[in-house]
Each structure stands twice: as C-alpha cells, then as structure tokens.
Short mmCIF file of C-alpha atoms in Angstrom, two decimals:
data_model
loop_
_atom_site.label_atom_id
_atom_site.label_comp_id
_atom_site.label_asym_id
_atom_site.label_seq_id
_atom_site.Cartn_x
_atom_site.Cartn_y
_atom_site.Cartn_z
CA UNK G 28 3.27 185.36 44.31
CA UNK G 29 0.24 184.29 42.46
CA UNK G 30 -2.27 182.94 44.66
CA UNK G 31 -3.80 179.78 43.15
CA UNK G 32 -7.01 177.67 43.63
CA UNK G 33 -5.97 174.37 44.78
CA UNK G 34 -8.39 171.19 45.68
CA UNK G 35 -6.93 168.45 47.80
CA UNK G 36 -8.08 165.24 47.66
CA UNK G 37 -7.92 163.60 50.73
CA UNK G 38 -6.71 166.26 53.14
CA UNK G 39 -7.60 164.98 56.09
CA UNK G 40 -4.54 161.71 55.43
CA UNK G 41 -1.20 161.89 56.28
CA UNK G 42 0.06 163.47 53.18
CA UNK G 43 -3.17 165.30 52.37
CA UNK G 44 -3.10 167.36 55.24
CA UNK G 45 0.06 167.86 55.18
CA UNK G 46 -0.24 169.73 51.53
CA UNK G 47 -3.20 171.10 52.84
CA UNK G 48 -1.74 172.71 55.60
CA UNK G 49 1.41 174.03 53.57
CA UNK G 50 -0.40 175.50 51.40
CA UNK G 51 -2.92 177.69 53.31
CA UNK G 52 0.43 179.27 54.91
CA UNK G 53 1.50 180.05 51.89
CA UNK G 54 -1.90 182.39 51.26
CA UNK G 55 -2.96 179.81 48.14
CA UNK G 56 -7.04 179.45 48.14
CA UNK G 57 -7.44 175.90 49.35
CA UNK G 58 -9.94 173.32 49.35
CA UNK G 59 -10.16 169.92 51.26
CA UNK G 60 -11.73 167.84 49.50
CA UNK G 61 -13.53 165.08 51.58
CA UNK G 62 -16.18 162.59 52.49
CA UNK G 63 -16.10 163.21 56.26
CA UNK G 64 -16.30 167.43 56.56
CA UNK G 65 -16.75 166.97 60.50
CA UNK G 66 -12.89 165.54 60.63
CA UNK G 67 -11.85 167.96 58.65
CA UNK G 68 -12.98 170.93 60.80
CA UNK G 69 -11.71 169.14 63.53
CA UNK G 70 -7.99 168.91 62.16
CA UNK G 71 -7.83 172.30 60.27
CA UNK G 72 -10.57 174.67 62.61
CA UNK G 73 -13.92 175.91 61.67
CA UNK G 74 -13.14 178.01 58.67
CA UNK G 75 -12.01 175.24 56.40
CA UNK G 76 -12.86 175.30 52.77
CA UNK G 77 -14.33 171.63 52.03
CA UNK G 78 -16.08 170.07 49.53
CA UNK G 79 -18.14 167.07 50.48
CA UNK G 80 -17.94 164.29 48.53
CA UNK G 81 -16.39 160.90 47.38
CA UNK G 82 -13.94 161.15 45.52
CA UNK G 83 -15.20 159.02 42.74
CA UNK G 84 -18.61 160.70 42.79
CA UNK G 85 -16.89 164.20 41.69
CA UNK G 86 -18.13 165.67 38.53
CA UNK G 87 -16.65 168.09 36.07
CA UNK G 88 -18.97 171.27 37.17
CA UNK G 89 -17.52 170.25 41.13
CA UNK G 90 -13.36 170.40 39.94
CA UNK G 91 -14.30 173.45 37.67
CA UNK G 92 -12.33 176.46 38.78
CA UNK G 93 -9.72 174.71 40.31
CA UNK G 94 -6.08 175.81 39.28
CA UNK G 95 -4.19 172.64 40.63
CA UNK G 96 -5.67 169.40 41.86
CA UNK G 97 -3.71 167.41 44.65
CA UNK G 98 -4.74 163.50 44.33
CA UNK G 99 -3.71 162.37 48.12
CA UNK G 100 -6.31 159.88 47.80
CA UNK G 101 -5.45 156.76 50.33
CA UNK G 102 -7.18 153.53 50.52
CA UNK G 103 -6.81 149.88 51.95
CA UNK G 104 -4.33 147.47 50.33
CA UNK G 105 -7.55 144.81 49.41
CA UNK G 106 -8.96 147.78 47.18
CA UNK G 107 -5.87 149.53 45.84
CA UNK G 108 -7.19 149.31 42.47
CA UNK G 109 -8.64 152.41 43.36
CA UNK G 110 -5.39 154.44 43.05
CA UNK G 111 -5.09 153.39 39.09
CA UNK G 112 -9.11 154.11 38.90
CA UNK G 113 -9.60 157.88 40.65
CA UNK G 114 -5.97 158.27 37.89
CA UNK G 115 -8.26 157.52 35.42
CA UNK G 116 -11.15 159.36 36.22
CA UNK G 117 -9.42 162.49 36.81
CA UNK G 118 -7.19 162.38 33.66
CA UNK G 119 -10.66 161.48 31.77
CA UNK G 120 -12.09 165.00 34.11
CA UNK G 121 -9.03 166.97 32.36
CA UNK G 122 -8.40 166.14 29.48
CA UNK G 123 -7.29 169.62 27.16
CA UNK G 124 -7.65 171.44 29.81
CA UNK G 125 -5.04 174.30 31.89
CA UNK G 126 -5.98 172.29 35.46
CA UNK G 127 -2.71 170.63 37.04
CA UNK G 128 -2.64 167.13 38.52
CA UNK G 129 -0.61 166.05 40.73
CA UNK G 130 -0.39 162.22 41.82
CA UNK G 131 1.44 160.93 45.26
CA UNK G 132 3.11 157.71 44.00
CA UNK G 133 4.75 154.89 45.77
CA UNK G 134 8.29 154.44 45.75
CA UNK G 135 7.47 151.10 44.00
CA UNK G 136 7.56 152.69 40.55
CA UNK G 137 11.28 154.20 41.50
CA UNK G 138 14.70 152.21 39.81
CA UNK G 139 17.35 150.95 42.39
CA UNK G 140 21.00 150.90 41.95
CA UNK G 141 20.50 147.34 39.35
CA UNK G 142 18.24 149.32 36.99
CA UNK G 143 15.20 147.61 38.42
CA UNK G 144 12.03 148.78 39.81
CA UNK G 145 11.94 148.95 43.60
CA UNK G 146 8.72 147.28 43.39
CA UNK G 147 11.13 143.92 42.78
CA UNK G 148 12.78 144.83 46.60
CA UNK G 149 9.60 145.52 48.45
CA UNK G 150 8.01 142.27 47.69
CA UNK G 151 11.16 140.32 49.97
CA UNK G 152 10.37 142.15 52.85
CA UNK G 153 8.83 139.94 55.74
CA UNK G 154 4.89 140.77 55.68
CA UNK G 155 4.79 142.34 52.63
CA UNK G 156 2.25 140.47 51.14
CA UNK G 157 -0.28 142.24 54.03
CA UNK G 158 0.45 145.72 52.25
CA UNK G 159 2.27 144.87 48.67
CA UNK G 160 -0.85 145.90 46.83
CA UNK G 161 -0.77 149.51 47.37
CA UNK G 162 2.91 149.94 45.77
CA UNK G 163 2.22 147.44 42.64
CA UNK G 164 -1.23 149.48 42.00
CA UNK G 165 0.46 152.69 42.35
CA UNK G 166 3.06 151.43 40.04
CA UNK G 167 0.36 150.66 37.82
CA UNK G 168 -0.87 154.47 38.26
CA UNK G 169 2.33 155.83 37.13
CA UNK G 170 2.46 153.40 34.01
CA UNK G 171 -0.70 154.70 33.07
CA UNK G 172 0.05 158.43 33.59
CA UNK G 173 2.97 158.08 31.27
CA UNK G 174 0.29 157.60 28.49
CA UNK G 175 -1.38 160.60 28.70
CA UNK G 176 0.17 163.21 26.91
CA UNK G 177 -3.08 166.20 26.55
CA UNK G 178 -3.47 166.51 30.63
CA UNK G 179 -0.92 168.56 32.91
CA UNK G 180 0.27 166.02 35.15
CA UNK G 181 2.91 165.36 37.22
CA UNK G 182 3.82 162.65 40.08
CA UNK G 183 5.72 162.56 43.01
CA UNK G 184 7.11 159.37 44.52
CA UNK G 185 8.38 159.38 48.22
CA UNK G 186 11.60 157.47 49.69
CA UNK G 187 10.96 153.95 50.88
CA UNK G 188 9.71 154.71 54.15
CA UNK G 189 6.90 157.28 54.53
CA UNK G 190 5.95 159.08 57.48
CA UNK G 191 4.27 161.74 59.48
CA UNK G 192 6.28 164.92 60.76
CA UNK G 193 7.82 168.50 59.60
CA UNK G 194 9.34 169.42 56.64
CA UNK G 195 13.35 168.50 56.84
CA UNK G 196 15.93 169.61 54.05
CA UNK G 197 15.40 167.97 51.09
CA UNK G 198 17.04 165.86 48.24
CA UNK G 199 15.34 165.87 44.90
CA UNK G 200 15.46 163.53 42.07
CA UNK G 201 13.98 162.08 38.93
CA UNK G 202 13.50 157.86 38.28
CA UNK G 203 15.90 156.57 41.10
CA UNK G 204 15.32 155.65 44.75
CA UNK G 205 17.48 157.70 46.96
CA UNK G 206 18.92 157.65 50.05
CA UNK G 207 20.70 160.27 52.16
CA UNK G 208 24.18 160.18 53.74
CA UNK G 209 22.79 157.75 56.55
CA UNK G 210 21.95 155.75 53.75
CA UNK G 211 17.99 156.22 54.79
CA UNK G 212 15.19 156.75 51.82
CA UNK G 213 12.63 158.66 54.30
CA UNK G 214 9.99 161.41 53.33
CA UNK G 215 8.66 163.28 56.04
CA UNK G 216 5.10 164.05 55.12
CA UNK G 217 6.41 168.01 55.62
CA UNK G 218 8.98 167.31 53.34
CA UNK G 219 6.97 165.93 50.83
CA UNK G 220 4.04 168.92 50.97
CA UNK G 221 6.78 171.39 50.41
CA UNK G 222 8.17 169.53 47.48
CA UNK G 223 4.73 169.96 46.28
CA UNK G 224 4.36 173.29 46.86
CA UNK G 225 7.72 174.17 45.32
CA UNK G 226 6.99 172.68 41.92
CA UNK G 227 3.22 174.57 42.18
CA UNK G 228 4.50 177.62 42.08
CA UNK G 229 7.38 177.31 40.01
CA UNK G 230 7.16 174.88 37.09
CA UNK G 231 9.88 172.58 37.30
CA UNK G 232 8.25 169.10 35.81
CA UNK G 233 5.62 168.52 33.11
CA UNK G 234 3.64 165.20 32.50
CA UNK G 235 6.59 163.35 34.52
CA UNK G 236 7.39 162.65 38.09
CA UNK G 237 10.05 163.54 40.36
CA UNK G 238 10.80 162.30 44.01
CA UNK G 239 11.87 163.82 47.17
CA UNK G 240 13.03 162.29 50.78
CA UNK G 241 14.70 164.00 53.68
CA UNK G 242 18.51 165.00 54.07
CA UNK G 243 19.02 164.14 57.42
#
C-alpha cells in the first residue's frame, strides 16, 4: 500500500473524525486540520498531527504537500453558505494541480425514485425549515463542483439519515438515494470513512460523486 499524506478538514466532527480515525489505522500520514488543537488531542491522544487554523484562513504554502484533502467542514444551518464558499476556495487552492478533494455532500443533491432531487422531500418534513439550509447549500456545493473540470474532485453524499457509530456493510451507488432491505437510507459515520478510504486508495470516481449508506 502506498502511504499517502492526507489533511482533514474538520476532524474533530462527526464525520471528520471518523475519516480521521480510519485512516491513521490504515498507516496513511494524517493531518487534522482544526481551529481548536486542544479538542483534538483530547479525542485522538497527544501525538496528533494538527494544523491550526480556520479553515477559510488556509493558504496555498499551508495545503502544499498534501496528497488528498478531506473537506468535513460542518457549520450552523444560518451560515451554510459556507459549505458552497470553503468549495470554492479550495477548488480556486487546486486548480491544475495532482491534490485530491474530496467533498461530504448532503443527500439533498441525490434523485429519488420520481427523478427528482431529494432536496424536494426534505423540505415536507415537520421542522425542516430549522435545518433545511444545510442540504439546499450543499446542493448548491455539488452544482458547483460539477463545473470544475481542471481539479481532482470527487463527492460523497450519505443516506438520508446521518449518524455517529462503526463502519457496517455497505451499499454503494452513483445519483440515487438508496435504501437497504429495511427500506432505511442510513450512513453510519464508520461506514461513510471507509467508503472514503476505499476510493483513496483505489481510484474508483473522478470529478463526480458517489454515495454510500449501511446494509443492515
């Protein structure tokens, strides 16, 4: 196995540390990138790689070296504009060069069975309007990424419901929601870091996303 340099932004979140985590066992060289290092010594020990910094105050010199680049950047719904902005910045970072993005997207930007974006069935459940923001700006994200053809990108959408816990069997697709034979559309965030790992390691996707949720 080739051992890579990979940067994670946002490793001390549910899905950053997660990635983080999966791939340190794998022997990779990995960074955490984060504002708060304390919390990150505190969930991954004393000998954690970090970088220290906001992620929108990252310059080209700080990413240079870096193999693969993990956005797992997480924010609250009344400023997430910011997913569709740190997109931006990174892919403007990038540009012509051999680094490899990867984006955690919503399962907004996924199709359902009708042909229509899932974004369309999120927005009718009770409360959504408290949290809606997040999925439409991520949607946003991925409708952006799909313009950039000269960086090495690739995005990964979840199942409907997101959550903490270990890596379970796996179903893999491209553009369309899925759900399992309990009829759920859940991504452990285990699940989800190995799906990531998978496709680092051995090229599977290029400049498109793919999405993952858990078999059982």
């Amino acid at each position: 196995m080739i051992i890579m340099k990979i940067g994670v932004i946002g490793a001390t979140g549910n899905a950053g540390s997660a990635i983080y985590q999966e791939a340190v066992q794998r022997g990779h060289e990995v960074t955490a990138i984060v504002r708060n290092e304390a919390k990150a010594k505190e969930q991954f020990g004393d000998t954690v790689k970090t970088l220290t910094k906001d992620a929108f105050s990252l310059t080209e010199g700080d990413l240079d070296g870096f193999d693969v680049l993990v956005d797992a950047f997480a924010t609250s719904p009344d400023q997430a504009y910011l997913h569709v902005d740190l997109a931006a910045k990174l892919v403007h970072l990038f540009r012509e060069k051999n680094t490899r993005l990867f984006f955690i997207l919503g399962a907004g930007s996924l199709f359902n069975e009708a042909g229509e974006r899932n974004l369309t069935e999120l927005k009718k459940a009770p409360g959504s309007e408290s949290w809606i923001a997040i999925p439409e700006n991520q949607l946003d994200e991925y409708l952006f990424l799909e313009t950039v053809k000269n960086v090495h990108w690739v995005g990964i959408s979840p199942g409907n419901l997101f959550q903490e816990g270990p890596a379970k069997p796996a179903i893999l697709g491209k553009d369309r929601l899925l759900f399992n034979d309990q009829k759920k559309s859940v991504t452990s965030s285990g699940t989800l870091a190995k799906a990531i790992l998978d496709e680092i390691e051995t090229v599977q996707h290029e400049n498109t996303r793919f999405t993952v949720i858990d078999a059982e």
